[in-house]
Amino acid sequence: MAHSLAWILPLLWVLVLLPRGTHNFFPNFWSKVISFSWGSRTHQDITEEAILNVTLELLLDMPHPLGKTLKKEDFVGRTLVPDDLLRAYRGAKASPKPFRAALMEVVNANAAMDFLSSTRNNAALHFDSENIRTANQWLLLTRKEILQAARAENYEVARERLGCLLHSLQDFYSHSNWIEMGYRKAHPDLVTVGKDISSIADAQEHTCSDCSEWTCRDNILPSLNKRRRLTTGYYGSHPKKPLGKCSHGGYFDDSVKDSATGGINKDSKSEIFSPHHYLHAEAARIAKEASVKFLRELRIHLGDKHFLRLLGLGSGSGLSFVIDTTGSMGEEITAARLQTRSIIDQRRNTPEEPDFYILVPFHDPDFGPVYKTRNPDVFWDMLSNLTALGGGDEPEMSLSAIQLALLNTPPHSEIFVFTDASSKDAELANSVESLIQERKSKVSFLITEDPSRAPGRGRREVLSPHRFDLYASLAQKSGGEIIFTNNHDIREVSSIIQDSTNSGMITLFHVQKKEPGPRDWKTYNFHLDSLLERVKIHIHGDIDDFQIIGPTGKRQGRSMTTGPLGVIQNVGRFSKMSLKSPVHVGHWKVEILTQGIHTVHVQGESTLDFLHYFAVSVNGSHPGLFQLSSQPVTGTGLDTMLVVMATGLAPASPARLDLVTLAGPDGEVLDRLALQDTNQTGLYVAELGKVPSGAFSILVSGRDGENRPLLRSSPQVNTVVESTLEIISSTSLIPGSQHSALLRLTNYGTPADFTLKLNCEQACTVNSSHSRAHVGRNETVTGEISVLVSQDTEPGSTVLLTVQADSADAAQTTFAFLQLMVTESPKHIRTSPTTCSVISLEHNCSGLPSHCGHELWTVAARVWDTVGVQIASGRGTVSYSSEGSMGRAVYTADCCSPETDLVFTNQLGGTSLCRLGVAVPSPASSSVGDLPLPRWTLLTLLLIMFWRVLKA
């Protein structure tokens, strides 16, 4: 083969160093960087463009909230950008953050199909190895899950499933011969209820001829295309490619070594990766057309209101209250009612109307339930019927209630906690902190603490002065506030709720000092930029006086309620200053005279903000960035990246972002990282290099059109972890049926003994194969989780599964959260139970109890399932390889456990058990000669046992 060194040399490092991986359209924007395939269309490109096209159609059809007319011709010939669409519909001041966050959820779920171990090598999820009918059945089931989740207003689950579905749908056009057969429109029967995919090549039918070049032309048999017989390529060695079948192709595909050599994939424009690279653009075009077609049909079935919220085009926020209902809380409940009434009246039928209203009451010993509604009048009735009754000793179940609120409040929202008591369930602190980071939510506390008021709270004189430190820590780590007030002032102080719940409100500066010191003046500096409006400064705590100093040197003190800089409202120990408009750009100062605990919080409205996540660079046949489900991990040796998605930057905007600063708990600079522009509007990456130890905050800075500084910060504090926990499941729950998921605990720190705790938030039963595990450095322990929901569980609901792993020395705590969809049993798909038969059995079991822990037995079994098995799990070590509907499972365990039940989960989520065992010699026979039974005898016994199990 003749190749030009001019273009192949830059790729040599890719070919030599990168491991084998998945095989589809490239996942996301980073794929082009790693593979040098700049002209390729990725899953991210196709998905974003399809969603934006359908979003424009939706907004053109809907009444304009500002009374304007949206015209399609205004967008003809323009690159559609999420921020531009939202501004055109909701006005220039609308925050695009909820829309961008929803889009990111779909795109990252799409890309994860190429990275997750449960999906990346599953041929049926990528239309590989001629799994065409099975793949379409999976699409139909996933479509049903999306509809059920969205109708139940579980939009996060719906977006995740939508990303997965679009990935598989798009793969069909890259992996099959649909385009080579001459078709130039989307397949009419794919993911269409009541339709099946017909005219597929027979299992024994040859489909390709040999091709020995990087570029393969006409290697699909002409007779196959002429007869319009569908085929898709095989990838790797599992399942093994039959003689004469097409390969996926590309440098990383081992199946190309066997006839027919070459390949047919159209994943990229690079001939190194894609033998049919010359058809890539056409495959991407039709994949986008098919994605648009599915999204249009989804809109019809959901209706515009559900579809609008699925895309994050509502306000994206929730008004969320956690309220102590003991007898002393009457004034606090009244304050919450007043703020709710004001918000309902001001925002009803406006773009700022909350998407959800959430209420979680608590006292001792109970908390909950969650009251969640989209109807403001229903929420008002809930609050109106809330009464303060009873009470006893001071601690309450506050963290349990906060955790429940976090799980039910939309991400990027703020939760307000009303209480006058400390926490009785402080052991949940780590779990709540982890949820705050995962949900990117703020938690603010309004505490009416008055030691002179005793009713309802006995024994105040013996309470610790530090009992609210836990609340202060949660507020600081979430970017919220903790405000101490009293019954007299709570109504005025609670006005911060209206300010904070505006969708465009962002945190600009926050400092919270929790330890008292000598009485002195303290100075805090912050910068206000040209893209800010309605800036407010909150100052509260043990403060004797303060001064606000603007960029020009003008001052305004606490006692000057109306002055040159703005208006100050003083309510007890809480002060709020509203700056005059327009905002004076430049450096500001707050000088405070204090000797105790105090907080300075600066917030303002701006469309310029950012979303972020941590990711690792994944190489192989489908390189890209894989979003971490956890905080950044230390000690992995992987290149950790920070992905920053700026909102509010127009494509032609002169403003730019160029730097990330990692700051420690006291504002000290830990590292500065250059932001790399990805040539996609508002999307940047930064290489973290060595991940800082401990907690850190993220600040993004740049320059506006006049070269003046811009600065934005993420409210939540990030924490580096040494271990990761994953729950792996790609199927839904079926009422009354046991569901299996895999648990994977990886430790990158010092060896540790972990205790595992499982919890199901809804009514369900959950068990794990592991309650404890010893995990060495850079080791992984895998276990099985079984979940069972009752027969009467409503389809469309979700079950939240949480797992917590604590090291014995309390140095490490890690969490995993997974929302599982409850769906109806797929009655329209006929399947048979999974069956298995033993192929071979080997062991060195002596029968001596003192030796069994060091002796092993291994059994190999042939597995058959109508639609194919996707997961095999058991208590020992299980490996599984599939060959279409047939598969091979190999199980190894020590001789102390001579029997096991392997759990097989098929492509549609059905589970079946297969009992395996070894006949261990009795100690008496072992003492004579330790001779094992002949292998044929063991096989006979096992076959008899399996026959009985299958008959049963």
PDB file of C-alpha atoms in Angstrom, residues 466-670:
ATOM      1  CA  HIS A 466     -20.820  25.234  67.666  1.00  0.00           C
ATOM      2  CA  ARG A 467     -23.969  23.270  66.918  1.00  0.00           C
ATOM      3  CA  PHE A 468     -24.584  25.147  63.670  1.00  0.00           C
ATOM      4  CA  ASP A 469     -21.035  24.699  62.322  1.00  0.00           C
ATOM      5  CA  LEU A 470     -22.203  21.846  60.106  1.00  0.00           C
ATOM      6  CA  TYR A 471     -24.779  24.110  58.443  1.00  0.00           C
ATOM      7  CA  ALA A 472     -22.117  26.780  57.971  1.00  0.00           C
ATOM      8  CA  SER A 473     -19.842  24.235  56.291  1.00  0.00           C
ATOM      9  CA  LEU A 474     -22.589  23.002  53.937  1.00  0.00           C
ATOM     10  CA  ALA A 475     -23.518  26.569  53.011  1.00  0.00           C
ATOM     11  CA  GLN A 476     -19.910  27.468  52.257  1.00  0.00           C
ATOM     12  CA  LYS A 477     -19.230  24.350  50.169  1.00  0.00           C
ATOM     13  CA  SER A 478     -22.419  24.822  48.156  1.00  0.00           C
ATOM     14  CA  GLY A 479     -22.019  28.568  47.586  1.00  0.00           C
ATOM     15  CA  GLY A 480     -25.055  29.342  49.734  1.00  0.00           C
ATOM     16  CA  GLU A 481     -25.390  31.468  52.845  1.00  0.00           C
ATOM     17  CA  ILE A 482     -26.127  30.895  56.515  1.00  0.00           C
ATOM     18  CA  ILE A 483     -28.034  33.806  58.008  1.00  0.00           C
ATOM     19  CA  PHE A 484     -28.808  34.083  61.715  1.00  0.00           C
ATOM     20  CA  THR A 485     -31.868  36.153  62.504  1.00  0.00           C
ATOM     21  CA  ASN A 486     -34.890  36.046  64.815  1.00  0.00           C
ATOM     22  CA  ASN A 487     -38.657  35.761  64.665  1.00  0.00           C
ATOM     23  CA  HIS A 488     -39.066  39.520  64.450  1.00  0.00           C
ATOM     24  CA  ASP A 489     -36.800  39.933  61.403  1.00  0.00           C
ATOM     25  CA  ILE A 490     -37.291  36.670  59.513  1.00  0.00           C
ATOM     26  CA  ARG A 491     -39.923  38.086  57.140  1.00  0.00           C
ATOM     27  CA  GLU A 492     -37.634  40.852  55.881  1.00  0.00           C
ATOM     28  CA  VAL A 493     -34.491  38.721  55.842  1.00  0.00           C
ATOM     29  CA  SER A 494     -36.225  36.033  53.779  1.00  0.00           C
ATOM     30  CA  SER A 495     -36.502  38.524  50.901  1.00  0.00           C
ATOM     31  CA  ILE A 496     -33.138  37.128  49.729  1.00  0.00           C
ATOM     32  CA  ILE A 497     -35.142  34.204  48.325  1.00  0.00           C
ATOM     33  CA  GLN A 498     -36.596  36.386  45.576  1.00  0.00           C
ATOM     34  CA  ASP A 499     -33.166  37.741  44.629  1.00  0.00           C
ATOM     35  CA  SER A 500     -31.419  34.370  44.592  1.00  0.00           C
ATOM     36  CA  THR A 501     -33.998  32.437  42.591  1.00  0.00           C
ATOM     37  CA  ASN A 502     -33.739  34.576  39.437  1.00  0.00           C
ATOM     38  CA  SER A 503     -32.294  32.303  36.742  1.00  0.00           C
ATOM     39  CA  GLY A 504     -29.669  34.883  35.744  1.00  0.00           C
ATOM     40  CA  MET A 505     -28.396  35.498  39.288  1.00  0.00           C
ATOM     41  CA  ILE A 506     -24.779  34.411  39.799  1.00  0.00           C
ATOM     42  CA  THR A 507     -22.372  34.466  42.723  1.00  0.00           C
ATOM     43  CA  LEU A 508     -19.530  36.956  42.222  1.00  0.00           C
ATOM     44  CA  PHE A 509     -17.769  36.827  45.574  1.00  0.00           C
ATOM     45  CA  HIS A 510     -18.280  34.850  48.776  1.00  0.00           C
ATOM     46  CA  VAL A 511     -16.299  34.710  52.003  1.00  0.00           C
ATOM     47  CA  GLN A 512     -17.418  33.172  55.263  1.00  0.00           C
ATOM     48  CA  LYS A 513     -15.331  33.437  58.420  1.00  0.00           C
ATOM     49  CA  LYS A 514     -16.334  30.834  60.981  1.00  0.00           C
ATOM     50  CA  GLU A 515     -13.849  31.570  63.770  1.00  0.00           C
ATOM     51  CA  PRO A 516     -13.874  34.662  66.053  1.00  0.00           C
ATOM     52  CA  GLY A 517     -10.811  36.888  66.272  1.00  0.00           C
ATOM     53  CA  PRO A 518      -9.639  40.206  67.710  1.00  0.00           C
ATOM     54  CA  ARG A 519     -11.896  43.215  67.056  1.00  0.00           C
ATOM     55  CA  ASP A 520     -10.445  44.854  63.955  1.00  0.00           C
ATOM     56  CA  TRP A 521     -11.217  46.147  60.463  1.00  0.00           C
ATOM     57  CA  LYS A 522     -11.048  43.476  57.746  1.00  0.00           C
ATOM     58  CA  THR A 523     -10.912  44.250  54.015  1.00  0.00           C
ATOM     59  CA  TYR A 524     -12.321  42.172  51.163  1.00  0.00           C
ATOM     60  CA  ASN A 525     -11.789  42.965  47.456  1.00  0.00           C
ATOM     61  CA  PHE A 526     -13.858  41.977  44.446  1.00  0.00           C
ATOM     62  CA  HIS A 527     -14.292  43.059  40.836  1.00  0.00           C
ATOM     63  CA  LEU A 528     -17.486  44.050  39.032  1.00  0.00           C
ATOM     64  CA  ASP A 529     -17.519  43.943  35.229  1.00  0.00           C
ATOM     65  CA  SER A 530     -19.451  45.482  32.365  1.00  0.00           C
ATOM     66  CA  LEU A 531     -21.782  42.499  31.874  1.00  0.00           C
ATOM     67  CA  LEU A 532     -23.430  42.743  35.314  1.00  0.00           C
ATOM     68  CA  GLU A 533     -26.747  44.181  36.444  1.00  0.00           C
ATOM     69  CA  ARG A 534     -28.699  44.380  39.711  1.00  0.00           C
ATOM     70  CA  VAL A 535     -25.728  43.693  41.978  1.00  0.00           C
ATOM     71  CA  LYS A 536     -26.474  43.072  45.644  1.00  0.00           C
ATOM     72  CA  ILE A 537     -24.058  42.797  48.582  1.00  0.00           C
ATOM     73  CA  HIS A 538     -25.065  40.765  51.653  1.00  0.00           C
ATOM     74  CA  ILE A 539     -23.143  41.409  54.893  1.00  0.00           C
ATOM     75  CA  HIS A 540     -24.173  39.608  58.066  1.00  0.00           C
ATOM     76  CA  GLY A 541     -22.856  38.193  61.312  1.00  0.00           C
ATOM     77  CA  ASP A 542     -21.153  39.757  64.362  1.00  0.00           C
ATOM     78  CA  ILE A 543     -20.445  43.098  62.669  1.00  0.00           C
ATOM     79  CA  ASP A 544     -20.164  46.479  64.397  1.00  0.00           C
ATOM     80  CA  ASP A 545     -19.816  48.557  61.230  1.00  0.00           C
ATOM     81  CA  PHE A 546     -18.891  48.368  57.531  1.00  0.00           C
ATOM     82  CA  GLN A 547     -17.922  50.571  54.618  1.00  0.00           C
ATOM     83  CA  ILE A 548     -18.478  49.902  50.882  1.00  0.00           C
ATOM     84  CA  ILE A 549     -15.883  51.588  48.625  1.00  0.00           C
ATOM     85  CA  GLY A 550     -16.459  51.887  44.862  1.00  0.00           C
ATOM     86  CA  PRO A 551     -13.897  52.063  42.001  1.00  0.00           C
ATOM     87  CA  THR A 552     -13.812  55.888  42.132  1.00  0.00           C
ATOM     88  CA  GLY A 553     -13.169  56.007  45.892  1.00  0.00           C
ATOM     89  CA  LYS A 554     -16.722  56.904  46.913  1.00  0.00           C
ATOM     90  CA  ARG A 555     -17.792  55.395  50.229  1.00  0.00           C
ATOM     91  CA  GLN A 556     -21.047  54.406  51.841  1.00  0.00           C
ATOM     92  CA  GLY A 557     -21.355  53.156  55.415  1.00  0.00           C
ATOM     93  CA  ARG A 558     -23.833  50.981  57.225  1.00  0.00           C
ATOM     94  CA  SER A 559     -25.790  53.878  58.684  1.00  0.00           C
ATOM     95  CA  MET A 560     -26.174  55.663  55.310  1.00  0.00           C
ATOM     96  CA  THR A 561     -29.186  53.761  54.014  1.00  0.00           C
ATOM     97  CA  THR A 562     -29.330  55.870  50.827  1.00  0.00           C
ATOM     98  CA  GLY A 563     -26.022  57.078  49.418  1.00  0.00           C
ATOM     99  CA  PRO A 564     -23.798  57.538  46.378  1.00  0.00           C
ATOM    100  CA  LEU A 565     -23.360  53.792  45.769  1.00  0.00           C
ATOM    101  CA  GLY A 566     -26.815  52.401  46.439  1.00  0.00           C
ATOM    102  CA  VAL A 567     -29.497  51.569  48.985  1.00  0.00           C
ATOM    103  CA  ILE A 568     -28.770  49.679  52.217  1.00  0.00           C
ATOM    104  CA  GLN A 569     -31.394  47.694  54.128  1.00  0.00           C
ATOM    105  CA  ASN A 570     -30.427  46.798  57.722  1.00  0.00           C
ATOM    106  CA  VAL A 571     -32.441  44.080  59.466  1.00  0.00           C
ATOM    107  CA  GLY A 572     -30.917  43.029  62.773  1.00  0.00           C
ATOM    108  CA  ARG A 573     -27.533  41.479  62.044  1.00  0.00           C
ATOM    109  CA  PHE A 574     -28.270  41.264  58.318  1.00  0.00           C
ATOM    110  CA  SER A 575     -27.541  44.045  55.809  1.00  0.00           C
ATOM    111  CA  LYS A 576     -28.290  44.082  52.086  1.00  0.00           C
ATOM    112  CA  MET A 577     -26.987  46.737  49.712  1.00  0.00           C
ATOM    113  CA  SER A 578     -28.496  47.142  46.251  1.00  0.00           C
ATOM    114  CA  LEU A 579     -26.020  48.959  43.997  1.00  0.00           C
ATOM    115  CA  LYS A 580     -27.148  51.713  41.677  1.00  0.00           C
ATOM    116  CA  SER A 581     -27.489  51.023  37.958  1.00  0.00           C
ATOM    117  CA  PRO A 582     -25.523  51.016  35.782  1.00  0.00           C
ATOM    118  CA  VAL A 583     -22.884  49.177  37.767  1.00  0.00           C
ATOM    119  CA  HIS A 584     -19.576  50.994  38.183  1.00  0.00           C
ATOM    120  CA  VAL A 585     -16.989  48.725  36.547  1.00  0.00           C
ATOM    121  CA  GLY A 586     -13.792  48.134  38.479  1.00  0.00           C
ATOM    122  CA  HIS A 587     -12.394  47.043  41.836  1.00  0.00           C
ATOM    123  CA  TRP A 588     -14.621  47.306  44.903  1.00  0.00           C
ATOM    124  CA  LYS A 589     -13.849  46.943  48.601  1.00  0.00           C
ATOM    125  CA  VAL A 590     -15.815  45.951  51.673  1.00  0.00           C
ATOM    126  CA  GLU A 591     -14.294  47.023  55.007  1.00  0.00           C
ATOM    127  CA  ILE A 592     -15.806  45.368  58.091  1.00  0.00           C
ATOM    128  CA  LEU A 593     -15.304  46.083  61.783  1.00  0.00           C
ATOM    129  CA  THR A 594     -15.772  42.727  63.492  1.00  0.00           C
ATOM    130  CA  GLN A 595     -14.423  40.346  66.057  1.00  0.00           C
ATOM    131  CA  GLY A 596     -16.644  37.379  65.296  1.00  0.00           C
ATOM    132  CA  ILE A 597     -18.215  35.160  62.653  1.00  0.00           C
ATOM    133  CA  HIS A 598     -19.284  37.023  59.499  1.00  0.00           C
ATOM    134  CA  THR A 599     -20.150  36.580  55.823  1.00  0.00           C
ATOM    135  CA  VAL A 600     -19.779  38.767  52.734  1.00  0.00           C
ATOM    136  CA  HIS A 601     -21.744  37.592  49.697  1.00  0.00           C
ATOM    137  CA  VAL A 602     -21.883  39.458  46.373  1.00  0.00           C
ATOM    138  CA  GLN A 603     -24.277  38.426  43.602  1.00  0.00           C
ATOM    139  CA  GLY A 604     -25.579  39.952  40.403  1.00  0.00           C
ATOM    140  CA  GLU A 605     -27.468  39.188  37.226  1.00  0.00           C
ATOM    141  CA  SER A 606     -25.557  38.340  34.050  1.00  0.00           C
ATOM    142  CA  THR A 607     -26.003  36.155  31.013  1.00  0.00           C
ATOM    143  CA  LEU A 608     -22.253  35.427  31.132  1.00  0.00           C
ATOM    144  CA  ASP A 609     -21.725  32.363  33.286  1.00  0.00           C
ATOM    145  CA  PHE A 610     -20.252  28.912  32.854  1.00  0.00           C
ATOM    146  CA  LEU A 611     -20.926  25.231  33.341  1.00  0.00           C
ATOM    147  CA  HIS A 612     -18.071  22.821  33.935  1.00  0.00           C
ATOM    148  CA  TYR A 613     -17.206  19.180  34.414  1.00  0.00           C
ATOM    149  CA  PHE A 614     -14.107  17.063  34.830  1.00  0.00           C
ATOM    150  CA  ALA A 615     -13.143  14.562  32.157  1.00  0.00           C
ATOM    151  CA  VAL A 616     -10.370  12.226  31.130  1.00  0.00           C
ATOM    152  CA  SER A 617      -9.000  11.870  27.646  1.00  0.00           C
ATOM    153  CA  VAL A 618      -9.888   8.474  26.187  1.00  0.00           C
ATOM    154  CA  ASN A 619      -7.942   7.177  23.211  1.00  0.00           C
ATOM    155  CA  GLY A 620      -8.414   4.257  20.862  1.00  0.00           C
ATOM    156  CA  SER A 621     -10.584   3.790  17.806  1.00  0.00           C
ATOM    157  CA  HIS A 622     -13.022   6.399  19.106  1.00  0.00           C
ATOM    158  CA  PRO A 623     -11.028   8.976  21.052  1.00  0.00           C
ATOM    159  CA  GLY A 624     -12.735  11.719  23.006  1.00  0.00           C
ATOM    160  CA  LEU A 625     -13.376  13.197  26.433  1.00  0.00           C
ATOM    161  CA  PHE A 626     -15.230  11.048  28.949  1.00  0.00           C
ATOM    162  CA  GLN A 627     -17.103  12.992  31.624  1.00  0.00           C
ATOM    163  CA  LEU A 628     -16.255  11.796  35.126  1.00  0.00           C
ATOM    164  CA  SER A 629     -19.251  10.984  37.277  1.00  0.00           C
ATOM    165  CA  SER A 630     -17.241  11.969  40.349  1.00  0.00           C
ATOM    166  CA  GLN A 631     -14.976  14.758  41.465  1.00  0.00           C
ATOM    167  CA  PRO A 632     -11.395  14.707  40.101  1.00  0.00           C
ATOM    168  CA  VAL A 633      -9.429  11.683  41.243  1.00  0.00           C
ATOM    169  CA  THR A 634      -5.849  11.800  42.460  1.00  0.00           C
ATOM    170  CA  GLY A 635      -3.238   9.137  41.761  1.00  0.00           C
ATOM    171  CA  THR A 636      -4.803   7.717  38.567  1.00  0.00           C
ATOM    172  CA  GLY A 637      -2.020   8.709  36.219  1.00  0.00           C
ATOM    173  CA  LEU A 638      -4.716   9.828  33.757  1.00  0.00           C
ATOM    174  CA  ASP A 639      -4.750  13.243  32.098  1.00  0.00           C
ATOM    175  CA  THR A 640      -7.602  15.047  33.825  1.00  0.00           C
ATOM    176  CA  MET A 641      -9.236  17.845  31.876  1.00  0.00           C
ATOM    177  CA  LEU A 642     -11.550  20.631  32.957  1.00  0.00           C
ATOM    178  CA  VAL A 643     -14.260  21.338  30.374  1.00  0.00           C
ATOM    179  CA  VAL A 644     -15.737  24.841  30.593  1.00  0.00           C
ATOM    180  CA  MET A 645     -18.911  25.764  28.726  1.00  0.00           C
ATOM    181  CA  ALA A 646     -19.396  29.538  28.780  1.00  0.00           C
ATOM    182  CA  THR A 647     -22.954  30.822  28.445  1.00  0.00           C
ATOM    183  CA  GLY A 648     -23.902  34.251  27.172  1.00  0.00           C
ATOM    184  CA  LEU A 649     -21.009  34.625  24.705  1.00  0.00           C
ATOM    185  CA  ALA A 650     -22.252  35.349  21.185  1.00  0.00           C
ATOM    186  CA  PRO A 651     -20.168  33.903  18.290  1.00  0.00           C
ATOM    187  CA  ALA A 652     -19.030  37.399  17.255  1.00  0.00           C
ATOM    188  CA  SER A 653     -18.679  38.707  20.808  1.00  0.00           C
ATOM    189  CA  PRO A 654     -15.402  40.549  21.482  1.00  0.00           C
ATOM    190  CA  ALA A 655     -15.447  39.168  25.043  1.00  0.00           C
ATOM    191  CA  ARG A 656     -13.192  36.201  25.643  1.00  0.00           C
ATOM    192  CA  LEU A 657     -12.225  33.797  28.430  1.00  0.00           C
ATOM    193  CA  ASP A 658      -8.602  32.692  28.700  1.00  0.00           C
ATOM    194  CA  LEU A 659      -7.672  31.566  32.218  1.00  0.00           C
ATOM    195  CA  VAL A 660      -8.795  29.187  34.986  1.00  0.00           C
ATOM    196  CA  THR A 661      -7.668  29.776  38.559  1.00  0.00           C
ATOM    197  CA  LEU A 662      -7.897  27.043  41.176  1.00  0.00           C
ATOM    198  CA  ALA A 663      -8.271  28.659  44.584  1.00  0.00           C
ATOM    199  CA  GLY A 664      -7.946  27.145  48.041  1.00  0.00           C
ATOM    200  CA  PRO A 665     -10.403  27.504  50.968  1.00  0.00           C
ATOM    201  CA  ASP A 666      -8.973  30.912  51.973  1.00  0.00           C
ATOM    202  CA  GLY A 667      -8.738  32.248  48.437  1.00  0.00           C
ATOM    203  CA  GLU A 668      -5.095  31.322  47.951  1.00  0.00           C
ATOM    204  CA  VAL A 669      -4.085  30.518  44.375  1.00  0.00           C
ATOM    205  CA  LEU A 670      -3.291  26.815  43.940  1.00  0.00           C
TER     206      LEU A 670
END
